[in-house]
JSON list of C-alpha atoms in Angstrom, two decimals:
[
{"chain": "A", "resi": 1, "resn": "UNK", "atom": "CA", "xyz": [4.94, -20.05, 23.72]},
{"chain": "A", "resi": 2, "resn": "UNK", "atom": "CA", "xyz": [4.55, -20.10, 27.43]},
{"chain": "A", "resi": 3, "resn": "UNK", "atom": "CA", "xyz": [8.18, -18.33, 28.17]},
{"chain": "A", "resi": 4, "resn": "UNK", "atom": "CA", "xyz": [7.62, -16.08, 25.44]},
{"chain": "A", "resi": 5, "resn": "UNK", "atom": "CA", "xyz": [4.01, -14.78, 26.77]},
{"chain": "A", "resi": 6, "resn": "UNK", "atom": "CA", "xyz": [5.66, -14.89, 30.55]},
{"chain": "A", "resi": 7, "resn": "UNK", "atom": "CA", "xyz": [8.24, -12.47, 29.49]},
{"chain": "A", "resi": 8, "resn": "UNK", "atom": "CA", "xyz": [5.44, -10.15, 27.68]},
{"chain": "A", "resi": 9, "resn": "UNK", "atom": "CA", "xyz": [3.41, -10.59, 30.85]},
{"chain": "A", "resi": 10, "resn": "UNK", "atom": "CA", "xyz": [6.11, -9.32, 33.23]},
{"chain": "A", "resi": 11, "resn": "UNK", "atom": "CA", "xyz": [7.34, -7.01, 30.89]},
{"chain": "A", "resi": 12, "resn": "UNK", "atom": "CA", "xyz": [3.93, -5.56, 30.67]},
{"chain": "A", "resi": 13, "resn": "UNK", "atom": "CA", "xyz": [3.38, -5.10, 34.76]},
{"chain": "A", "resi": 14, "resn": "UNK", "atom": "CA", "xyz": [6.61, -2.98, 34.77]},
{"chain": "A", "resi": 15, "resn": "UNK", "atom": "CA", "xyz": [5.89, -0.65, 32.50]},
{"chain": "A", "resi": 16, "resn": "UNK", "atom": "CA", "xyz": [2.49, -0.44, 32.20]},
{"chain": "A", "resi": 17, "resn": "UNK", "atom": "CA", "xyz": [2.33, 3.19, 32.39]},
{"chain": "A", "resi": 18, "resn": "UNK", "atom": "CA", "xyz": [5.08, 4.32, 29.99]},
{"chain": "A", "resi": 19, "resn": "UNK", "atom": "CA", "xyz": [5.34, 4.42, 26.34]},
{"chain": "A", "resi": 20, "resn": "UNK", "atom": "CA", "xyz": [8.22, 2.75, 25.50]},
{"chain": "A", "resi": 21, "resn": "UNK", "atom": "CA", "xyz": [11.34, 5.05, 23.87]},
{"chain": "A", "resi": 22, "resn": "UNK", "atom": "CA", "xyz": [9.91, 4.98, 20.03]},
{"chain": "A", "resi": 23, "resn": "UNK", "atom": "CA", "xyz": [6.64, 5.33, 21.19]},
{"chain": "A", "resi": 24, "resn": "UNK", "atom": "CA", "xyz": [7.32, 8.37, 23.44]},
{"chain": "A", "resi": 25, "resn": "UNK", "atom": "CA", "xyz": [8.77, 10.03, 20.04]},
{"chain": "A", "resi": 26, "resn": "UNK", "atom": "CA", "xyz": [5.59, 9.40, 18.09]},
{"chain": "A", "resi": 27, "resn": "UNK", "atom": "CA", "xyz": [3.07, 10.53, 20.82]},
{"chain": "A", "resi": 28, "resn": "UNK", "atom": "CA", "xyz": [5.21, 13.63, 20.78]},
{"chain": "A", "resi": 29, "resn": "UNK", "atom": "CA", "xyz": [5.70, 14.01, 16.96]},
{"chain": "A", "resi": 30, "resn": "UNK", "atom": "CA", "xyz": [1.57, 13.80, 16.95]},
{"chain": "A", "resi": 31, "resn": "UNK", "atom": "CA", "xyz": [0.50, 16.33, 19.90]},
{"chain": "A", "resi": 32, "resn": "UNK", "atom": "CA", "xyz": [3.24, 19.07, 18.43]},
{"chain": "A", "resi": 33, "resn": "UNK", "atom": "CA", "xyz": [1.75, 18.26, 14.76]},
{"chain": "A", "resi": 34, "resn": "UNK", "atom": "CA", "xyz": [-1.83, 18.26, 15.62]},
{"chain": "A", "resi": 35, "resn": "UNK", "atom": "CA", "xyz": [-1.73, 21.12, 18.67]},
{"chain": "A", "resi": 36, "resn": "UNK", "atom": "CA", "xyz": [-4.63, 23.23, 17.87]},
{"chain": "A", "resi": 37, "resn": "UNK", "atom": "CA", "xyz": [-6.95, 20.95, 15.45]},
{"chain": "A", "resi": 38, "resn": "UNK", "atom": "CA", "xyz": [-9.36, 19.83, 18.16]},
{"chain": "A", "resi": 39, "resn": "UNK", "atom": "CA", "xyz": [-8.17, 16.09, 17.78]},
{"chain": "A", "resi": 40, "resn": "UNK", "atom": "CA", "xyz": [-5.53, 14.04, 19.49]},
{"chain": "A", "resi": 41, "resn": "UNK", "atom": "CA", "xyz": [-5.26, 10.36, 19.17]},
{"chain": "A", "resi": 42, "resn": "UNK", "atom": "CA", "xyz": [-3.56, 8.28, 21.80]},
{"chain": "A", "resi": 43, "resn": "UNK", "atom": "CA", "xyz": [-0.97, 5.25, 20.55]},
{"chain": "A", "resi": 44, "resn": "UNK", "atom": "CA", "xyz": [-1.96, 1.89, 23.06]},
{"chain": "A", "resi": 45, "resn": "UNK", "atom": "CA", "xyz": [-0.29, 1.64, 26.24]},
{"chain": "A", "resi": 46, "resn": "UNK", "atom": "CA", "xyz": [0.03, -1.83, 26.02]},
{"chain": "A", "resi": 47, "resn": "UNK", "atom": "CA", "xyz": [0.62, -4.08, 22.88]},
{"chain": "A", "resi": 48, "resn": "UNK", "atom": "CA", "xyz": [2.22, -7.85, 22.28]},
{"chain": "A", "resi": 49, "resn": "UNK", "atom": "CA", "xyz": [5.89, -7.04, 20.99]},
{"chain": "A", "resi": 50, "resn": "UNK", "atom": "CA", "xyz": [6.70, -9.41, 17.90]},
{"chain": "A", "resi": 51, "resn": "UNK", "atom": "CA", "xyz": [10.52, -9.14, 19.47]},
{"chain": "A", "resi": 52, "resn": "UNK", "atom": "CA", "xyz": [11.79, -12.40, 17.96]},
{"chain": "A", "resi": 53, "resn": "UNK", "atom": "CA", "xyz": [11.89, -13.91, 14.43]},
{"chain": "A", "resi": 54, "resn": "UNK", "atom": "CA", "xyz": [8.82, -16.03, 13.23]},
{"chain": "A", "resi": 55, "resn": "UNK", "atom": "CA", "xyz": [6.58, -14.88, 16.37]},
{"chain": "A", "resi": 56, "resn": "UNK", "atom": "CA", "xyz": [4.02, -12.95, 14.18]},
{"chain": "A", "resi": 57, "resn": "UNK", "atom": "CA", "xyz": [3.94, -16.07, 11.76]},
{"chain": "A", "resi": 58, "resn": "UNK", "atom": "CA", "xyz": [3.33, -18.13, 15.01]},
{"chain": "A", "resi": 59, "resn": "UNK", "atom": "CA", "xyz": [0.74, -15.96, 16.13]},
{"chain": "A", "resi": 60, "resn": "UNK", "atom": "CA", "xyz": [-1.12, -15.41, 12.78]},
{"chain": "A", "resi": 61, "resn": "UNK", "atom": "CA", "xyz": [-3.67, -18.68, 13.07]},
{"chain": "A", "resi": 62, "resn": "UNK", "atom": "CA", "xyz": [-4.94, -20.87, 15.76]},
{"chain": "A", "resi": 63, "resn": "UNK", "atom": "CA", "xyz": [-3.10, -22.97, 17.81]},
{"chain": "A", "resi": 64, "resn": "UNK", "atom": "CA", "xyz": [-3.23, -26.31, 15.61]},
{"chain": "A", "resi": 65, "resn": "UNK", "atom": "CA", "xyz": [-5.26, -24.69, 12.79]},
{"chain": "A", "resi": 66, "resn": "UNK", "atom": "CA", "xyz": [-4.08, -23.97, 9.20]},
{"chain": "A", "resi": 67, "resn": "UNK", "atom": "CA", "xyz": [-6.61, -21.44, 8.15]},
{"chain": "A", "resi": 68, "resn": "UNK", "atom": "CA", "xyz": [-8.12, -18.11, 9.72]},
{"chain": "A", "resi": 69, "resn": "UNK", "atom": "CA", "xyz": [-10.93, -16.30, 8.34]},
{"chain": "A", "resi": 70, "resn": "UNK", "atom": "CA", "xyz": [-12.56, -12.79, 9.80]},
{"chain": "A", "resi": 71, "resn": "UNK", "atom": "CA", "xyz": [-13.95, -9.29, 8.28]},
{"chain": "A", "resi": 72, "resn": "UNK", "atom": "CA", "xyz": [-10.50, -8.11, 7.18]},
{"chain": "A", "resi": 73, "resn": "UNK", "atom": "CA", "xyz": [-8.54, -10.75, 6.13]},
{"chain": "A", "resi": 74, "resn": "UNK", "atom": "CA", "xyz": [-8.10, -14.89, 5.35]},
{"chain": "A", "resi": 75, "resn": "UNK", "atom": "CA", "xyz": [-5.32, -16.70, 6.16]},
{"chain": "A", "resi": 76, "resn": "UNK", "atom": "CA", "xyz": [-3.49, -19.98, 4.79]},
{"chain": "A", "resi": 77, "resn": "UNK", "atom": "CA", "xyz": [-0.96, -22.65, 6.26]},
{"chain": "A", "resi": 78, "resn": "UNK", "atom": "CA", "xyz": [1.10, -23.05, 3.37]},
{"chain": "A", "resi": 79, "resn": "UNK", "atom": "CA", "xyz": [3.61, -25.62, 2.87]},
{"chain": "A", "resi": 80, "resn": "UNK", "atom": "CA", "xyz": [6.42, -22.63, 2.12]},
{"chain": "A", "resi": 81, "resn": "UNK", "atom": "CA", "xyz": [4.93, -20.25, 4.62]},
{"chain": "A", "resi": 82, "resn": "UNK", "atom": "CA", "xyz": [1.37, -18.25, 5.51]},
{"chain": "A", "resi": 83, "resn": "UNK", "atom": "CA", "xyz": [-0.58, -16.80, 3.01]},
{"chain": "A", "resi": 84, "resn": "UNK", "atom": "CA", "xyz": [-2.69, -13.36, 3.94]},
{"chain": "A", "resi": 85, "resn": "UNK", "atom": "CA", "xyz": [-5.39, -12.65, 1.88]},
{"chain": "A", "resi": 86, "resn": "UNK", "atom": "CA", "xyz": [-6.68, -9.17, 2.67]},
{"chain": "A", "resi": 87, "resn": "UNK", "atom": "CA", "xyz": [-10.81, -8.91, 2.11]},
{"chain": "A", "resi": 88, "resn": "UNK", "atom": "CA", "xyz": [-9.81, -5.70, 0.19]},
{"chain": "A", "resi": 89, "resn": "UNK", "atom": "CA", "xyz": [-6.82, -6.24, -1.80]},
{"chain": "A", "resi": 90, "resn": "UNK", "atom": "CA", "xyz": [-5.97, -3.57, -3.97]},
{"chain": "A", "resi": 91, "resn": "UNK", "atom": "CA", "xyz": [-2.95, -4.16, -6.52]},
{"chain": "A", "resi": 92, "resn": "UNK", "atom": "CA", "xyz": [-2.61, -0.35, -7.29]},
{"chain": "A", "resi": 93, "resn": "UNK", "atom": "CA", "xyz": [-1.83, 2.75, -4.57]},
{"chain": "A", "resi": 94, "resn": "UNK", "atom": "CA", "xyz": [-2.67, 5.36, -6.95]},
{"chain": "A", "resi": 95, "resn": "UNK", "atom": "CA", "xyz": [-5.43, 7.52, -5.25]},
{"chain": "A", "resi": 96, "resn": "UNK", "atom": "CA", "xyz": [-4.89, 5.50, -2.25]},
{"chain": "A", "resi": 97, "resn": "UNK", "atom": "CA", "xyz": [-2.41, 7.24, 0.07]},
{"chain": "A", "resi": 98, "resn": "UNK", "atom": "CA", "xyz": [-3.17, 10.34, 1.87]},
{"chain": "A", "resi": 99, "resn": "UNK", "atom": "CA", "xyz": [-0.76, 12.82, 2.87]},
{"chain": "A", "resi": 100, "resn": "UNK", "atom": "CA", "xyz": [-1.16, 15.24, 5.70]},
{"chain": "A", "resi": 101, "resn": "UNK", "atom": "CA", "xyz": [-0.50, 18.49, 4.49]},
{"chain": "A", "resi": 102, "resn": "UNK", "atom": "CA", "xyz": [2.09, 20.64, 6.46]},
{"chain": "A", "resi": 103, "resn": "UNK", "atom": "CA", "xyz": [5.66, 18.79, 5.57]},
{"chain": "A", "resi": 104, "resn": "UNK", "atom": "CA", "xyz": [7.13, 17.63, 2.63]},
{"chain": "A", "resi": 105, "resn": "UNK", "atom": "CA", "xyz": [5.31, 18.00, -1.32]},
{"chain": "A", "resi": 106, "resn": "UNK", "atom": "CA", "xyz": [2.71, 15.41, -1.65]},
{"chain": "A", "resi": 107, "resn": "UNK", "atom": "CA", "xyz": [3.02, 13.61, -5.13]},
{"chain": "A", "resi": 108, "resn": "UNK", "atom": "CA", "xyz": [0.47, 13.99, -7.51]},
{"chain": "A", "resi": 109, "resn": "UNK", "atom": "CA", "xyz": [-0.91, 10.60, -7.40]},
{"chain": "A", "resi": 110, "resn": "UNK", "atom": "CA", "xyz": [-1.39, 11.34, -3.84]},
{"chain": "A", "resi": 111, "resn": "UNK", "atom": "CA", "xyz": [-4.31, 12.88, -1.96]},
{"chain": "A", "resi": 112, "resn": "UNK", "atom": "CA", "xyz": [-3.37, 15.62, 0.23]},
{"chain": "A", "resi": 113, "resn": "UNK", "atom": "CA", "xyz": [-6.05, 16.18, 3.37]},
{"chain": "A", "resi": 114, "resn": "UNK", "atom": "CA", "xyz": [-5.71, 18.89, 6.28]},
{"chain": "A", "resi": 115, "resn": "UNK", "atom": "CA", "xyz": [-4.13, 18.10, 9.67]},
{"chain": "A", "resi": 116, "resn": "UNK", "atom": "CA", "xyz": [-7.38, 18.06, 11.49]},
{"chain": "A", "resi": 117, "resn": "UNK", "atom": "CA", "xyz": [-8.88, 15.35, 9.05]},
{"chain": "A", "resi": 118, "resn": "UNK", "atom": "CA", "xyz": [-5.28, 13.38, 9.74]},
{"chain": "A", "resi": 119, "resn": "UNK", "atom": "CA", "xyz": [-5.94, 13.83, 13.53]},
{"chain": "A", "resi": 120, "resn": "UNK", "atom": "CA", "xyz": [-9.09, 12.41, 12.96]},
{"chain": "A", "resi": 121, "resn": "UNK", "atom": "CA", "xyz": [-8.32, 9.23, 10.80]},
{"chain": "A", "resi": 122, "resn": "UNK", "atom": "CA", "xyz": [-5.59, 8.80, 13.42]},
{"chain": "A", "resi": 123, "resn": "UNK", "atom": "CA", "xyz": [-8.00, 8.40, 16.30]},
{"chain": "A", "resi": 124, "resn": "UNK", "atom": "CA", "xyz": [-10.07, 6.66, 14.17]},
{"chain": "A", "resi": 125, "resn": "UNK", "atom": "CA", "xyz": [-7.37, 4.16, 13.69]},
{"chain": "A", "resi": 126, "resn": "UNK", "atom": "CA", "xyz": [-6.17, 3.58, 17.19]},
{"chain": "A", "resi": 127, "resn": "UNK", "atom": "CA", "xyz": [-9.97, 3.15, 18.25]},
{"chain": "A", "resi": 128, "resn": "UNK", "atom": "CA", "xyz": [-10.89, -0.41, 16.04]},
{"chain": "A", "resi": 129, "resn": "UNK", "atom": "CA", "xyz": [-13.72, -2.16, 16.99]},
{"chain": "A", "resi": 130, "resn": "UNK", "atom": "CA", "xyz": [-13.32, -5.07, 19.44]},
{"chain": "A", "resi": 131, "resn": "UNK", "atom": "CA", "xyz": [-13.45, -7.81, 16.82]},
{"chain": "A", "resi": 132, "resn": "UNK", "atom": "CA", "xyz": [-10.25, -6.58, 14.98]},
{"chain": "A", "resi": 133, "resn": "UNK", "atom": "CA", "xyz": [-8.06, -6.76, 18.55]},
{"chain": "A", "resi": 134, "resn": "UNK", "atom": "CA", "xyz": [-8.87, -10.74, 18.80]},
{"chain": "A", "resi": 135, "resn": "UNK", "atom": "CA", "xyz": [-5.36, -12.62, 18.24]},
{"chain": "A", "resi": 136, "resn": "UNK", "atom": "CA", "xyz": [-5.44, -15.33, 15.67]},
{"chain": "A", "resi": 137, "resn": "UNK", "atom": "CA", "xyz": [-3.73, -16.98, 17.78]},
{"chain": "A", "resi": 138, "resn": "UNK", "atom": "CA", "xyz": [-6.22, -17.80, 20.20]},
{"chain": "A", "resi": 139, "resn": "UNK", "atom": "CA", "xyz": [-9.57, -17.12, 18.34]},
{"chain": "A", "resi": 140, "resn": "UNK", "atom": "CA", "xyz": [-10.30, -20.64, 18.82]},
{"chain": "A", "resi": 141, "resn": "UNK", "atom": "CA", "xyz": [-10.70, -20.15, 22.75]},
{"chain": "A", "resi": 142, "resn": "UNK", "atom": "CA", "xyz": [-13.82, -19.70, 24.63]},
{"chain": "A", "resi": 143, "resn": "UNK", "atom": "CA", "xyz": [-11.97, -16.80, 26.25]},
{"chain": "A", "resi": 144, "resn": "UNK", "atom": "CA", "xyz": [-10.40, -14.69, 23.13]},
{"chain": "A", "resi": 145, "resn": "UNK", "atom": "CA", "xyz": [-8.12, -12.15, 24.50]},
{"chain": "A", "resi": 146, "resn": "UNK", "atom": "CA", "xyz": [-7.83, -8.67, 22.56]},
{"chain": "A", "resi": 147, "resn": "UNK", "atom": "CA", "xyz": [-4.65, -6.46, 22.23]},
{"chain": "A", "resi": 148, "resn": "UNK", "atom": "CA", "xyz": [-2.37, -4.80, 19.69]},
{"chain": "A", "resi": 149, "resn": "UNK", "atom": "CA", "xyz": [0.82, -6.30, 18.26]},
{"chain": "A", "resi": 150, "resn": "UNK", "atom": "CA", "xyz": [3.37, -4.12, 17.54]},
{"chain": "A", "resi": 151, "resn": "UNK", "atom": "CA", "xyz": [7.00, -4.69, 15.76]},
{"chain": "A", "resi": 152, "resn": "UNK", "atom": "CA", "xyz": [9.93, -2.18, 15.92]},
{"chain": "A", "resi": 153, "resn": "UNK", "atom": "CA", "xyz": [12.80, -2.54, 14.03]},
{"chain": "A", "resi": 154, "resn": "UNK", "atom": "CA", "xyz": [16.01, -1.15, 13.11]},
{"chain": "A", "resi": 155, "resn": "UNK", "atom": "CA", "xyz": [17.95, -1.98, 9.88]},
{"chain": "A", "resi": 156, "resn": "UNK", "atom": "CA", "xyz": [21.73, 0.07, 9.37]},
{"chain": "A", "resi": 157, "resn": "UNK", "atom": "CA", "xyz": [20.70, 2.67, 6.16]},
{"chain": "A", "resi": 158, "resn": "UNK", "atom": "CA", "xyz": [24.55, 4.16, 6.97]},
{"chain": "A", "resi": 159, "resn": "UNK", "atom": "CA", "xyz": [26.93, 1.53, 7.89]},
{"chain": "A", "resi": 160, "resn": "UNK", "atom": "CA", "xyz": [30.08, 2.80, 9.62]},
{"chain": "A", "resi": 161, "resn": "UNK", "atom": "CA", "xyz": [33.52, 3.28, 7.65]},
{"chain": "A", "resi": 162, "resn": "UNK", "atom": "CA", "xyz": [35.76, 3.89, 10.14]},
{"chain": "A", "resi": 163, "resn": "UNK", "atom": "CA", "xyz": [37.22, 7.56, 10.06]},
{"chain": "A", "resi": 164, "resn": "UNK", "atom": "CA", "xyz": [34.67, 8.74, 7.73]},
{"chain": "A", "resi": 165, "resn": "UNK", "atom": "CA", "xyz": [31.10, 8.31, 8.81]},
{"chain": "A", "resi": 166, "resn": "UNK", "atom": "CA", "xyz": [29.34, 6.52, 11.92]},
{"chain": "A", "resi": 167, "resn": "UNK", "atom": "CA", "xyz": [26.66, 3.66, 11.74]},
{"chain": "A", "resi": 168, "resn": "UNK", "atom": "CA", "xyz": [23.31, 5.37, 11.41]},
{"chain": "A", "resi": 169, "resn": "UNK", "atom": "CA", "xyz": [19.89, 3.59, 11.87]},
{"chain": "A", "resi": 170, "resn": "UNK", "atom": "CA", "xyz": [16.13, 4.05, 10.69]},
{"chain": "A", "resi": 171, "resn": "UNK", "atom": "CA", "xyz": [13.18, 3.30, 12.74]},
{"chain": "A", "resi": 172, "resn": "UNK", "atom": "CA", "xyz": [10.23, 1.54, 11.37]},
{"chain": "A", "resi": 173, "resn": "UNK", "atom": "CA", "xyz": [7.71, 1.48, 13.85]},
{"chain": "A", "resi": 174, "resn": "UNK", "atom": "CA", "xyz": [4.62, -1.49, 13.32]},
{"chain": "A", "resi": 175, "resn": "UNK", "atom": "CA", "xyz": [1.41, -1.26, 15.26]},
{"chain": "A", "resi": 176, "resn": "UNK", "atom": "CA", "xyz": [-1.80, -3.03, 14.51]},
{"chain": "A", "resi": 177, "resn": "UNK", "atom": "CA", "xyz": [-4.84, -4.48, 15.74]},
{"chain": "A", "resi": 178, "resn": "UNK", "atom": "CA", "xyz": [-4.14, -8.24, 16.33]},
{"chain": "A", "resi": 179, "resn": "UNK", "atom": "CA", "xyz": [-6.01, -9.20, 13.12]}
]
């Protein structure tokens, strides 16, 4: 882990003060969306990028542990992976979701809510309380560091056929408090 947390470290020193590329795009998508409602929630500067495959599983429980318990969620060392039990696990999304209104039609098993009430869940969510930023990772530490993890990827939803039609990617864009 100790290259891997360099890397973040320097990476982190460099750009400390800019949004990376996808990030930029969101922080711009939500000040022209919410311009005018009174709220406007900021995405972290700063977060631990899961940039390499099996570094959130790594990072999920304590160093030598196999279990991690907090408010929001328990976790397991199991023998074919890690097992995250969520404290409120909900097997159904009906009634869940809610949709900002303003873009597309919101389905009718969806709950439609006003762009100021978005803008408001929004800084809501990028404001958790202190106990939620701990990394599993090192909760076991006298000293438990706090940050957001965040995961960006890519996958081709167009592949390229040569003459016809370019290779065209999605973004998916991941950001949570550490737990």
């Amino acid at each position: 882990m100790r290259p891997v947390l360099a890397r973040q470290r320097e990476l982190n020193r460099r750009l400390q003060y800019r949004l990376p590329a996808v990030d930029g795009r969101i922080q711009c998508f939500l000040d022209d969306y919410l311009a005018g409602t009174g709220t406007e929630p900021k995405l972290p500067r700063k977060t631990l990028v899961l940039d390499q495959p099996g570094l959130a599983r790594e990072m999920s429980l304590p160093v030598g542990g196999d279990t991690f318990v907090s408010e929001q969620l328990t976790s397991y060392r199991l023998v074919n992976g890690i097992l995250h039990n969520p404290a409120n696990d909900r097997r159904t999304t009906k009634g869940v979701f809610h949709i900002a209104e303003g873009g597309l039609p919101v389905q009718d098993d969806k709950l439609a809510v006003p762009r100021d009430v978005f803008g408001r869940l929004m800084e809501h969510a990028f404001n958790p309380p202190a106990d939620a930023l701990v990394l599993p990772y090192t909760s076991d530490q006298p000293d438990r560091p706090t940050c957001w993890v965040s995961l960006l990827l890519r996958p081709i939803v167009v592949p390229e056929v040569p003459g016809y039609t370019v290779e065209r990617r999605m973004e998916t864009r991941f950001m949570a408090p550490a737990r």
